[in-house]
Amino acid sequence: MTLKPDDEVSIVACPDGPLLVRGDVPILTPDGEPLPRRRRTVALCRCGKSTIKPYCDGTHKTIGFRTEPELPA
Ligand code: FES
């Protein structure tokens, strides 16, 4: 299967922040129900403190969430 540029999906781990998910990929509940999604790019919380999980609400900034440094490839 060849993806067209508009179909490409990427996930970017932001330093000290969320995972940015770009592309047409469903975000599901543990029961498999699709969550509402209004944008092509969404931020998923990885600090665990967002009030709108699984989405990021910016709380990572106020709690000083820090990620581990990237390992060299
Ligand atoms: S990563 Fe942003 S609120 Fe958790």
mmCIF file of C-alpha atoms and ligand atoms in Angstrom:
data_model
loop_
_atom_site.group_PDB
_atom_site.id
_atom_site.type_symbol
_atom_site.label_atom_id
_atom_site.label_comp_id
_atom_site.label_asym_id
_atom_site.label_seq_id
_atom_site.Cartn_x
_atom_site.Cartn_y
_atom_site.Cartn_z
ATOM 1 C CA MET A 1 0.000 0.000 0.000
ATOM 2 C CA THR A 2 1.392 3.393 -0.976
ATOM 3 C CA LEU A 3 0.397 6.339 1.131
ATOM 4 C CA LYS A 4 -0.335 9.650 -0.482
ATOM 5 C CA PRO A 5 1.162 12.699 1.270
ATOM 6 C CA ASP A 6 -2.275 13.563 2.722
ATOM 7 C CA ASP A 7 -2.546 10.045 4.145
ATOM 8 C CA GLU A 8 0.784 10.026 5.921
ATOM 9 C CA VAL A 9 0.701 9.551 9.649
ATOM 10 C CA SER A 10 3.420 10.652 12.002
ATOM 11 C CA ILE A 11 3.890 10.712 15.745
ATOM 12 C CA VAL A 12 6.322 13.195 17.213
ATOM 13 C CA ALA A 13 7.434 12.934 20.832
ATOM 14 C CA CYS A 14 7.782 16.539 21.942
ATOM 15 C CA PRO A 15 10.561 17.104 24.479
ATOM 16 C CA ASP A 16 8.947 17.685 27.904
ATOM 17 C CA GLY A 17 5.499 17.532 26.292
ATOM 18 C CA PRO A 18 2.859 15.507 24.478
ATOM 19 C CA LEU A 19 2.891 13.156 21.530
ATOM 20 C CA LEU A 20 1.804 14.991 18.390
ATOM 21 C CA VAL A 21 -0.205 12.703 16.125
ATOM 22 C CA ARG A 22 -0.569 13.934 12.558
ATOM 23 C CA GLY A 23 -2.700 12.264 9.965
ATOM 24 C CA ASP A 24 -5.916 10.389 9.607
ATOM 25 C CA VAL A 25 -5.651 7.851 12.415
ATOM 26 C CA PRO A 26 -8.532 7.089 14.769
ATOM 27 C CA ILE A 27 -8.126 7.768 18.485
ATOM 28 C CA LEU A 28 -10.104 5.118 20.378
ATOM 29 C CA THR A 29 -11.282 4.542 23.950
ATOM 30 C CA PRO A 30 -10.223 1.312 25.692
ATOM 31 C CA ASP A 31 -13.597 -0.061 24.537
ATOM 32 C CA GLY A 32 -12.797 0.730 20.931
ATOM 33 C CA GLU A 33 -15.144 3.682 20.598
ATOM 34 C CA PRO A 34 -13.806 6.550 18.479
ATOM 35 C CA LEU A 35 -13.067 9.760 20.375
ATOM 36 C CA PRO A 36 -14.077 13.090 18.888
ATOM 37 C CA ARG A 37 -11.372 14.670 16.842
ATOM 38 C CA ARG A 38 -11.653 18.130 15.355
ATOM 39 C CA ARG A 39 -8.163 18.544 13.991
ATOM 40 C CA ARG A 40 -5.827 16.624 11.718
ATOM 41 C CA THR A 41 -3.056 17.040 14.317
ATOM 42 C CA VAL A 42 -3.793 16.189 17.945
ATOM 43 C CA ALA A 43 -1.637 16.209 21.068
ATOM 44 C CA LEU A 44 -1.806 13.158 23.322
ATOM 45 C CA CYS A 45 -0.867 13.559 26.974
ATOM 46 C CA ARG A 46 2.093 11.609 28.249
ATOM 47 C CA CYS A 47 2.595 13.373 31.579
ATOM 48 C CA GLY A 48 -0.565 11.750 32.980
ATOM 49 C CA LYS A 49 -2.000 14.965 34.453
ATOM 50 C CA SER A 50 -4.230 16.310 31.675
ATOM 51 C CA THR A 51 -7.868 16.871 32.616
ATOM 52 C CA ILE A 52 -8.967 15.973 29.079
ATOM 53 C CA LYS A 53 -7.126 12.659 28.604
ATOM 54 C CA PRO A 54 -6.087 11.263 26.300
ATOM 55 C CA TYR A 55 -5.552 14.747 24.928
ATOM 56 C CA CYS A 56 -3.016 17.221 26.260
ATOM 57 C CA ASP A 57 -4.402 20.321 27.974
ATOM 58 C CA GLY A 58 -1.054 22.008 28.616
ATOM 59 C CA THR A 59 -0.785 20.916 32.242
ATOM 60 C CA HIS A 60 2.629 19.381 31.530
ATOM 61 C CA LYS A 61 4.021 22.925 31.477
ATOM 62 C CA THR A 62 2.666 23.893 34.890
ATOM 63 C CA ILE A 63 3.862 20.696 36.587
ATOM 64 C CA GLY A 64 7.331 20.852 35.053
ATOM 65 C CA PHE A 65 7.036 17.521 33.244
ATOM 66 C CA ARG A 66 10.399 16.403 31.915
ATOM 67 C CA THR A 67 11.177 13.644 29.465
ATOM 68 C CA GLU A 68 14.384 11.698 29.210
ATOM 69 C CA PRO A 69 16.922 13.037 26.711
ATOM 70 C CA GLU A 70 16.809 11.395 23.290
ATOM 71 C CA LEU A 71 19.354 8.629 22.787
ATOM 72 C CA PRO A 72 21.619 9.033 19.764
ATOM 73 C CA ALA A 73 20.512 6.920 16.796
HETATM 74 S S1 FES B 1 1.493 16.080 28.109
HETATM 75 FE FE1 FES B 1 0.381 17.902 28.103
HETATM 76 S S2 FES B 1 -0.981 17.720 29.742
HETATM 77 FE FE2 FES B 1 0.127 15.874 29.778
#
